CSV table of C-alpha atoms and ligand atoms in Angstrom, one decimal:
chain,number,residue,atom,x,y,z
A,1,UNK,CA,21.3,4.0,10.3
A,2,UNK,CA,20.2,0.7,11.7
A,3,UNK,CA,16.4,0.9,11.7
A,4,UNK,CA,14.8,2.5,8.7
A,5,UNK,CA,11.5,4.1,8.1
A,6,UNK,CA,10.7,1.6,5.3
A,7,UNK,CA,12.9,-0.2,3.0
A,8,UNK,CA,12.6,-2.6,0.0
A,9,UNK,CA,11.5,-6.1,1.2
A,10,UNK,CA,11.7,-8.8,-1.5
A,11,UNK,CA,9.4,-11.7,-1.4
A,12,UNK,CA,11.8,-14.3,-2.7
A,13,UNK,CA,10.5,-14.9,-6.4
A,14,UNK,CA,11.8,-11.5,-7.7
A,15,UNK,CA,15.3,-12.7,-8.8
A,16,UNK,CA,14.0,-15.7,-10.6
A,17,UNK,CA,11.5,-13.4,-12.6
A,18,UNK,CA,14.3,-10.9,-13.3
A,19,UNK,CA,16.3,-13.8,-14.7
A,20,UNK,CA,13.3,-14.9,-16.7
A,21,UNK,CA,13.2,-11.3,-18.2
A,22,UNK,CA,16.9,-11.6,-19.0
A,23,UNK,CA,16.5,-15.1,-20.5
A,24,UNK,CA,13.6,-13.8,-22.8
A,25,UNK,CA,16.0,-11.3,-24.2
A,26,UNK,CA,13.8,-8.3,-23.2
A,27,UNK,CA,16.3,-6.1,-21.2
A,28,UNK,CA,14.4,-3.4,-22.7
A,29,UNK,CA,11.8,-0.8,-21.9
A,30,UNK,CA,9.2,-3.2,-23.5
A,31,UNK,CA,8.5,-6.9,-23.1
A,32,UNK,CA,6.2,-9.5,-21.7
A,33,UNK,CA,6.8,-8.7,-18.1
A,34,UNK,CA,5.1,-5.4,-18.4
A,35,UNK,CA,1.8,-7.0,-19.5
A,36,UNK,CA,2.2,-9.6,-16.7
A,37,UNK,CA,2.7,-6.9,-14.0
A,38,UNK,CA,-0.1,-4.7,-15.4
A,39,UNK,CA,-2.5,-7.8,-15.3
A,40,UNK,CA,-1.4,-8.7,-11.7
A,41,UNK,CA,-2.3,-5.2,-10.5
A,42,UNK,CA,-5.5,-5.0,-12.6
A,43,UNK,CA,-6.5,-8.5,-11.1
A,44,UNK,CA,-5.7,-7.4,-7.6
A,45,UNK,CA,-7.6,-4.2,-7.9
A,46,UNK,CA,-10.6,-5.7,-9.7
A,47,UNK,CA,-13.5,-3.7,-10.9
A,48,UNK,CA,-12.5,-4.0,-14.6
A,49,UNK,CA,-9.6,-1.6,-14.3
A,50,UNK,CA,-6.8,-1.3,-16.8
A,51,UNK,CA,-3.2,-0.4,-15.9
A,52,UNK,CA,-0.3,1.3,-17.6
A,53,UNK,CA,3.2,0.4,-16.0
A,54,UNK,CA,5.2,3.7,-16.0
A,55,UNK,CA,8.7,4.9,-14.7
A,56,UNK,CA,7.2,6.5,-11.5
A,57,UNK,CA,4.1,7.6,-9.8
A,58,UNK,CA,5.0,11.2,-10.7
A,59,UNK,CA,5.0,10.3,-14.3
A,60,UNK,CA,1.7,8.6,-14.0
A,61,UNK,CA,0.1,11.7,-12.4
A,62,UNK,CA,1.7,14.0,-15.1
A,63,UNK,CA,0.2,11.7,-17.9
A,64,UNK,CA,-3.2,11.8,-16.3
A,65,UNK,CA,-3.3,15.5,-16.3
A,66,UNK,CA,-1.9,15.6,-19.9
A,67,UNK,CA,-4.7,13.3,-21.0
A,68,UNK,CA,-7.4,15.3,-19.2
A,69,UNK,CA,-6.2,18.3,-21.1
A,70,UNK,CA,-5.1,20.4,-18.0
A,71,UNK,CA,-3.2,23.4,-18.7
A,72,UNK,CA,-2.4,27.1,-18.0
A,73,UNK,CA,-5.5,28.9,-16.4
A,74,UNK,CA,-6.8,25.6,-14.9
A,75,UNK,CA,-7.0,24.9,-11.2
A,76,UNK,CA,-6.1,21.5,-9.8
A,77,UNK,CA,-7.3,20.9,-6.2
A,78,UNK,CA,-5.2,18.5,-4.0
A,79,UNK,CA,-4.3,17.6,-0.5
A,80,UNK,CA,-2.0,20.2,1.1
A,81,UNK,CA,-0.2,17.3,2.8
A,82,UNK,CA,1.5,15.2,0.1
A,83,UNK,CA,4.8,14.4,-1.3
A,84,UNK,CA,6.3,16.8,-3.9
A,85,UNK,CA,5.7,14.1,-6.7
A,86,UNK,CA,2.0,14.4,-5.9
A,87,UNK,CA,2.0,18.2,-6.5
A,88,UNK,CA,4.7,18.9,-9.1
A,89,UNK,CA,2.9,17.5,-12.1
A,90,UNK,CA,0.3,20.3,-11.7
A,91,UNK,CA,3.1,22.8,-12.4
A,92,UNK,CA,4.4,20.6,-15.3
A,93,UNK,CA,1.2,21.5,-17.1
A,94,UNK,CA,1.1,25.1,-16.0
A,95,UNK,CA,-2.0,24.7,-14.0
A,96,UNK,CA,-2.5,26.4,-10.6
A,97,UNK,CA,-2.7,24.1,-7.5
A,98,UNK,CA,-5.1,24.8,-4.7
A,99,UNK,CA,-4.3,22.9,-1.5
A,100,UNK,CA,-6.9,21.5,0.8
A,101,UNK,CA,-6.6,20.7,4.5
A,102,UNK,CA,-7.3,17.2,6.0
A,103,UNK,CA,-10.2,15.8,7.9
A,104,UNK,CA,-9.7,15.0,11.7
A,105,UNK,CA,-11.4,11.6,11.3
A,106,UNK,CA,-8.8,10.4,8.7
A,107,UNK,CA,-5.9,12.8,8.3
A,108,UNK,CA,-6.7,12.8,4.6
A,109,UNK,CA,-8.3,15.3,2.2
A,110,UNK,CA,-11.4,16.6,3.8
A,111,UNK,CA,-14.4,15.7,1.6
A,112,UNK,CA,-16.6,18.3,3.3
A,113,UNK,CA,-14.2,21.1,2.4
A,114,UNK,CA,-14.0,19.9,-1.2
A,115,UNK,CA,-17.9,19.6,-1.4
A,116,UNK,CA,-18.2,23.1,-0.1
A,117,UNK,CA,-15.6,24.6,-2.4
A,118,UNK,CA,-17.1,22.9,-5.4
A,119,UNK,CA,-20.5,24.3,-4.8
A,120,UNK,CA,-19.1,27.8,-4.4
A,121,UNK,CA,-16.8,27.4,-7.5
A,122,UNK,CA,-19.8,26.1,-9.5
A,123,UNK,CA,-21.8,29.3,-8.5
A,124,UNK,CA,-18.8,31.5,-9.4
A,125,UNK,CA,-18.4,29.7,-12.7
A,126,UNK,CA,-14.8,28.8,-11.8
A,127,UNK,CA,-14.7,25.0,-11.4
A,128,UNK,CA,-11.3,23.2,-11.1
A,129,UNK,CA,-10.3,21.0,-14.0
A,130,UNK,CA,-9.5,18.1,-11.6
A,131,UNK,CA,-9.6,17.1,-7.9
A,132,UNK,CA,-6.8,14.9,-6.6
A,133,UNK,CA,-7.5,13.2,-3.4
A,134,UNK,CA,-4.2,12.0,-1.9
A,135,UNK,CA,-4.1,8.9,0.2
A,136,UNK,CA,-1.6,9.3,3.1
A,137,UNK,CA,0.6,6.8,5.0
A,138,UNK,CA,-1.5,3.9,3.8
A,139,UNK,CA,-4.8,5.5,4.6
A,140,UNK,CA,-7.2,6.2,1.8
A,141,UNK,CA,-8.9,9.6,1.4
A,142,UNK,CA,-12.6,9.4,1.1
A,143,UNK,CA,-12.3,9.2,-2.7
A,144,UNK,CA,-15.6,7.6,-3.1
A,145,UNK,CA,-17.3,10.6,-1.6
A,146,UNK,CA,-15.0,13.1,-3.4
A,147,UNK,CA,-15.5,11.3,-6.8
A,148,UNK,CA,-19.2,11.5,-6.2
A,149,UNK,CA,-18.9,15.3,-5.6
A,150,UNK,CA,-16.8,15.8,-8.7
A,151,UNK,CA,-19.1,13.8,-10.9
A,152,UNK,CA,-22.0,16.2,-10.0
A,153,UNK,CA,-20.0,19.0,-11.6
A,154,UNK,CA,-18.3,17.2,-14.4
A,155,UNK,CA,-14.9,17.6,-12.7
A,156,UNK,CA,-12.2,14.9,-13.2
A,157,UNK,CA,-11.3,12.9,-10.0
A,158,UNK,CA,-7.8,11.5,-10.2
A,159,UNK,CA,-6.8,9.7,-7.0
A,160,UNK,CA,-3.1,9.8,-5.8
A,161,UNK,CA,-3.0,6.2,-4.3
A,162,UNK,CA,0.9,6.2,-4.4
A,163,UNK,CA,0.9,5.5,-0.7
A,164,UNK,CA,-2.1,3.2,-0.3
A,165,UNK,CA,-1.8,0.1,-2.6
A,166,UNK,CA,-3.6,-2.6,-0.5
A,167,UNK,CA,-6.0,-0.3,1.2
A,168,UNK,CA,-9.7,0.0,0.8
A,169,UNK,CA,-12.3,2.9,0.9
A,170,UNK,CA,-15.9,2.0,1.4
A,171,UNK,CA,-15.1,-1.5,0.1
A,172,UNK,CA,-13.4,-0.3,-3.1
A,173,UNK,CA,-9.7,-1.1,-3.3
A,174,UNK,CA,-7.4,1.9,-3.2
A,175,UNK,CA,-6.3,2.6,-6.8
A,176,UNK,CA,-9.7,1.5,-8.3
A,177,UNK,CA,-11.5,4.8,-7.5
A,178,UNK,CA,-12.1,7.9,-9.5
A,179,UNK,CA,-11.7,8.6,-13.2
A,180,UNK,CA,-8.0,7.5,-12.8
A,181,UNK,CA,-5.5,6.7,-10.0
A,182,UNK,CA,-1.8,6.7,-9.7
A,183,UNK,CA,0.3,4.0,-7.9
A,184,UNK,CA,4.0,4.2,-6.9
A,185,UNK,CA,6.5,1.4,-6.6
A,186,UNK,CA,9.4,3.6,-5.3
A,187,UNK,CA,11.8,2.0,-3.0
A,188,UNK,CA,10.1,3.2,0.2
A,189,UNK,CA,6.6,2.2,-0.7
A,190,UNK,CA,4.8,-0.9,0.5
A,191,UNK,CA,5.9,-2.9,-2.5
A,192,UNK,CA,8.6,-1.7,-4.9
A,193,UNK,CA,10.2,-2.2,-8.3
A,194,UNK,CA,13.1,-0.1,-7.1
A,195,UNK,CA,11.4,2.6,-9.0
A,196,UNK,CA,8.1,2.6,-10.8
A,197,UNK,CA,4.5,3.7,-11.0
A,198,UNK,CA,1.2,2.9,-12.7
A,199,UNK,CA,-1.7,4.7,-14.1
A,200,UNK,CA,-5.1,2.9,-13.4
A,201,UNK,CA,-8.5,3.5,-14.9
A,202,UNK,CA,-11.6,1.8,-15.8
A,203,UNK,CA,-11.4,3.9,-19.1
A,204,UNK,CA,-9.3,1.6,-21.4
A,205,UNK,CA,-8.9,4.4,-23.9
A,206,UNK,CA,-7.2,6.6,-21.2
A,207,UNK,CA,-4.9,3.9,-20.2
A,208,UNK,CA,-4.1,3.1,-24.0
A,209,UNK,CA,-3.4,6.9,-24.5
A,210,UNK,CA,-1.0,6.8,-21.4
A,211,UNK,CA,1.0,3.9,-22.9
A,212,UNK,CA,1.1,5.9,-26.2
A,213,UNK,CA,2.4,9.1,-24.6
A,214,UNK,CA,4.8,7.2,-22.3
A,215,UNK,CA,6.6,5.7,-25.4
A,216,UNK,CA,7.3,9.1,-27.1
A,217,UNK,CA,3.9,9.2,-28.9
A,218,UNK,CA,4.8,7.2,-32.0
A,219,UNK,CA,2.2,7.2,-34.6
A,220,UNK,CA,1.6,3.8,-36.3
A,221,UNK,CA,4.0,3.9,-39.2
A,222,UNK,CA,7.2,2.0,-40.2
A,223,UNK,CA,9.3,5.2,-39.7
A,224,UNK,CA,9.3,7.4,-36.7
A,225,UNK,CA,6.4,9.7,-37.0
A,226,UNK,CA,4.9,11.9,-34.2
A,227,UNK,CA,1.7,14.1,-34.2
A,228,UNK,CA,1.9,14.7,-30.5
A,229,UNK,CA,4.4,15.5,-27.9
A,230,UNK,CA,5.4,12.3,-26.1
A,231,UNK,CA,7.5,11.4,-23.0
A,232,UNK,CA,9.9,8.5,-22.2
A,233,UNK,CA,7.9,7.4,-19.2
A,234,UNK,CA,7.5,3.5,-19.6
A,235,UNK,CA,8.6,1.2,-17.0
A,236,UNK,CA,11.4,-1.2,-17.9
A,237,UNK,CA,10.6,-4.8,-18.6
A,238,UNK,CA,13.3,-5.9,-16.0
A,239,UNK,CA,11.7,-3.8,-13.3
A,240,UNK,CA,8.3,-5.0,-14.2
A,241,UNK,CA,9.6,-8.5,-13.3
A,242,UNK,CA,10.4,-7.3,-9.8
A,243,UNK,CA,6.8,-6.0,-9.6
A,244,UNK,CA,5.3,-9.3,-10.7
A,245,UNK,CA,7.1,-11.0,-7.7
A,246,UNK,CA,6.2,-8.1,-5.3
A,247,UNK,CA,2.4,-8.4,-6.2
A,248,UNK,CA,2.5,-12.1,-4.8
A,249,UNK,CA,3.4,-10.7,-1.4
A,250,UNK,CA,1.4,-7.6,-1.2
A,251,UNK,CA,-1.2,-9.0,1.2
A,252,UNK,CA,1.4,-10.3,3.5
A,253,UNK,CA,3.0,-6.9,3.6
A,254,UNK,CA,-0.2,-5.2,4.5
A,255,UNK,CA,-0.8,-7.7,7.3
A,256,UNK,CA,2.7,-7.1,8.7
A,257,UNK,CA,2.4,-3.3,8.5
A,258,UNK,CA,-1.0,-3.4,10.2
A,259,UNK,CA,0.6,-5.6,12.9
A,260,UNK,CA,3.5,-3.1,13.4
A,261,UNK,CA,1.0,-0.3,13.8
A,262,UNK,CA,-1.2,-2.4,16.3
A,263,UNK,CA,2.0,-3.0,18.5
A,264,UNK,CA,2.8,0.8,18.5
A,265,UNK,CA,-0.8,1.5,19.4
A,266,UNK,CA,-0.9,-1.0,22.3
A,267,UNK,CA,2.3,0.4,23.8
A,268,UNK,CA,1.4,4.1,23.3
A,269,UNK,CA,-2.2,3.8,24.4
A,270,UNK,CA,-1.6,4.7,28.0
A,271,UNK,CA,1.1,7.3,27.4
A,272,UNK,CA,-0.2,10.9,27.8
A,273,UNK,CA,0.5,13.1,24.8
A,274,UNK,CA,0.9,10.3,22.2
A,275,UNK,CA,-1.9,9.7,19.6
A,276,UNK,CA,-1.9,7.7,16.4
A,277,UNK,CA,-3.4,8.3,12.9
A,278,UNK,CA,-7.1,7.3,13.3
A,279,UNK,CA,-8.8,4.8,10.9
A,280,UNK,CA,-12.3,5.8,10.0
A,281,UNK,CA,-14.9,3.0,9.8
A,282,UNK,CA,-15.2,3.3,6.1
A,283,UNK,CA,-11.5,2.8,5.6
A,284,UNK,CA,-9.1,-0.1,5.8
A,285,UNK,CA,-5.5,1.4,5.8
A,286,UNK,CA,-2.4,-0.5,5.0
A,287,UNK,CA,-0.5,1.4,7.8
A,288,UNK,CA,2.3,1.9,5.2
A,289,UNK,CA,3.9,4.2,7.8
A,290,UNK,CA,2.8,4.6,11.5
A,291,UNK,CA,2.1,8.3,12.0
A,292,UNK,CA,1.8,9.7,15.4
A,293,UNK,CA,1.2,13.0,17.1
A,294,UNK,CA,3.2,14.2,20.0
A,295,UNK,CA,1.6,16.9,22.4
A,296,UNK,CA,4.7,18.3,24.1
A,297,UNK,CA,2.7,19.6,27.0
A,298,UNK,CA,1.1,16.3,27.9
A,299,UNK,CA,4.0,14.0,26.8
A,300,UNK,CA,6.9,16.1,28.3
A,301,UNK,CA,8.9,16.3,25.0
A,302,UNK,CA,8.2,17.6,21.6
A,303,UNK,CA,8.5,15.9,18.2
A,304,UNK,CA,12.0,17.2,17.4
A,305,UNK,CA,13.3,16.0,20.8
A,306,UNK,CA,11.8,12.5,20.0
A,307,UNK,CA,13.1,12.5,16.4
A,308,UNK,CA,16.6,13.4,17.6
A,309,UNK,CA,16.6,10.8,20.3
A,310,UNK,CA,15.7,8.2,17.8
A,311,UNK,CA,18.5,9.5,15.4
A,312,UNK,CA,21.0,9.2,18.2
A,313,UNK,CA,20.2,5.4,18.3
A,314,UNK,CA,20.4,5.3,14.5
A,315,UNK,CA,16.7,5.0,14.1
A,316,UNK,CA,15.1,6.9,11.2
A,317,UNK,CA,12.0,8.7,11.7
A,318,UNK,CA,10.5,11.7,9.8
A,319,UNK,CA,8.1,14.6,10.4
A,320,UNK,CA,4.8,14.2,8.5
A,321,UNK,CA,4.6,15.8,5.0
A,322,UNK,CA,5.1,19.7,5.1
A,323,UNK,CA,2.0,21.1,3.7
A,324,UNK,CA,2.6,22.2,0.1
A,325,UNK,CA,1.2,25.7,0.6
A,326,UNK,CA,4.0,26.2,3.2
A,327,UNK,CA,6.7,25.1,0.7
A,328,UNK,CA,8.8,28.0,-0.7
A,329,UNK,CA,8.1,26.9,-4.4
A,330,UNK,CA,4.3,27.1,-3.8
A,331,UNK,CA,4.2,30.3,-1.8
A,332,UNK,CA,1.1,32.3,-2.5
A,333,UNK,CA,-1.0,29.2,-3.6
A,334,UNK,CA,-4.4,29.1,-2.4
A,335,UNK,CA,-5.1,27.0,0.7
A,336,UNK,CA,-8.5,25.9,1.9
A,337,UNK,CA,-8.9,24.8,5.5
A,338,UNK,CA,-8.5,25.3,9.2
A,339,UNK,CA,-4.9,24.3,9.7
A,340,UNK,CA,-4.9,20.7,10.8
A,341,UNK,CA,-2.2,20.1,8.1
A,342,UNK,CA,0.0,22.7,9.7
A,343,UNK,CA,-0.6,21.3,13.1
A,344,UNK,CA,0.1,17.7,12.0
A,345,UNK,CA,3.4,19.0,10.4
A,346,UNK,CA,4.3,20.7,13.7
A,347,UNK,CA,3.8,17.7,16.0
A,348,UNK,CA,3.5,14.6,13.7
A,349,UNK,CA,6.2,12.0,13.3
A,350,UNK,CA,6.4,8.8,11.1
A,351,UNK,CA,8.0,5.9,12.8
A,352,UNK,CA,9.9,3.0,11.4
A,353,UNK,CA,7.2,0.6,9.8
A,354,UNK,CA,9.2,-1.6,7.4
A,355,UNK,CA,7.6,-5.0,7.0
A,356,UNK,CA,11.1,-6.6,7.5
A,357,UNK,CA,11.6,-4.9,10.8
A,358,UNK,CA,12.0,-7.3,13.7
A,359,UNK,CA,9.9,-7.2,16.9
A,360,UNK,CA,13.2,-6.5,18.8
A,361,UNK,CA,13.9,-3.5,16.6
A,362,UNK,CA,10.4,-2.2,17.1
A,363,UNK,CA,10.8,-2.7,20.9
A,364,UNK,CA,13.9,-0.5,20.7
A,365,UNK,CA,11.9,2.2,18.8
A,366,UNK,CA,9.1,2.1,21.3
A,367,UNK,CA,11.4,2.2,24.4
A,368,UNK,CA,13.3,5.2,22.9
A,369,UNK,CA,10.1,7.1,22.2
A,370,UNK,CA,8.6,6.5,25.7
A,371,UNK,CA,12.0,7.3,27.4
A,372,UNK,CA,11.6,10.9,25.9
A,373,UNK,CA,8.5,11.6,27.7
A,374,UNK,CA,7.4,12.1,31.4
A,375,UNK,CA,6.4,8.3,31.7
A,376,UNK,CA,9.8,7.3,30.6
A,377,UNK,CA,11.8,9.8,32.6
B,1,LIG,C1,5.6,8.5,-3.7
B,1,LIG,C2,4.5,9.4,-3.9
B,1,LIG,C3,4.3,10.0,-5.3
B,1,LIG,C4,5.3,9.9,-6.4
B,1,LIG,O1,5.7,8.6,-6.7
B,1,LIG,P1,7.0,8.3,-7.3
B,1,LIG,O2,7.0,7.0,-7.9
B,1,LIG,O3,8.1,8.5,-6.3
B,1,LIG,O4,7.3,9.3,-8.5
B,1,LIG,C5,3.2,10.9,-5.5
B,1,LIG,N1,2.4,11.1,-4.4
B,1,LIG,C6,2.5,10.6,-3.2
B,1,LIG,C7,1.5,11.0,-2.2
B,1,LIG,C8,3.7,9.8,-2.9
B,1,LIG,O5,3.7,9.4,-1.7
């Protein structure tokens, strides 16, 4: 594969920081780089948030659920379109997921559907234990609106900002909204530690508890003593060094991803049957991945034909997330919505959007897509 969807893009300082971690002797799952990385992210997000650096975004979400006391018999509401790591932690705690459709204006969890469902659930006396708005492809869900609805009913709002570091919702940075938020630094995300995640919250105690649970829940004692079940979820100090370097280039990465999106948009604007993920006026997306829809009747080829044509030229692309309620493992889970999620899965495609992609490479992607349709044939 010559042109990737998104691949790790180092800024230049990372190796030196990793060497610093080695030199300090902390080739260990603890050490000073962890605190530096957490401080860098907290400073970036602002708003007095605290951060716990963890092994993955999935681990961060799991700890958030654990700390909020979510368990069997509880419902957790989240976006139908998400990565498995955004839904599996609900099952880790034995809770029941309910999957919500997207809003046409943002292609993220529909706040109107959530508001209606919360009102009905409150009347029925069956409120969920948490709502998890999921930011998609660099675009924030309207977590400000959803968190406000949750607050009316005393329901926890935990934002899955794994795909949106660098974005903003109604002026608030993605990752700083809700009772807690999770970030991911997996290899394909906008910045990466090769693998890693973070739990973010304004609630210092919640974040302290996450650090405690992430390091096997050791009670303060000279011997090993445990009064709670813990996890081995802490990020390693060496990987945190990569994160410190990556935070220095985050804004540049966002600018480049937005530029890539803008080039796709300019070249697809006049092509019948191609449309791009919208950006509502209350959001500033990072455009982590450029997501498009292909209307086969108007364009003259369907999503799969385009994906295969790209693949034949060694260009990676991928259908949008398969809605979780359509996944075999979640068969029978409740779904709320009108089916925009299923429609986007049927005709949506993510195009190469890596910040290290060259203009020439992007031109090849664009030409290959256009050649599939009527305008190109
Ligand atoms: C990547 C991702 C996660 C999980 O993060 P990991 O660091 O890979 O565990 C969770 N939710 C969404 C929406 C993601 O894209």
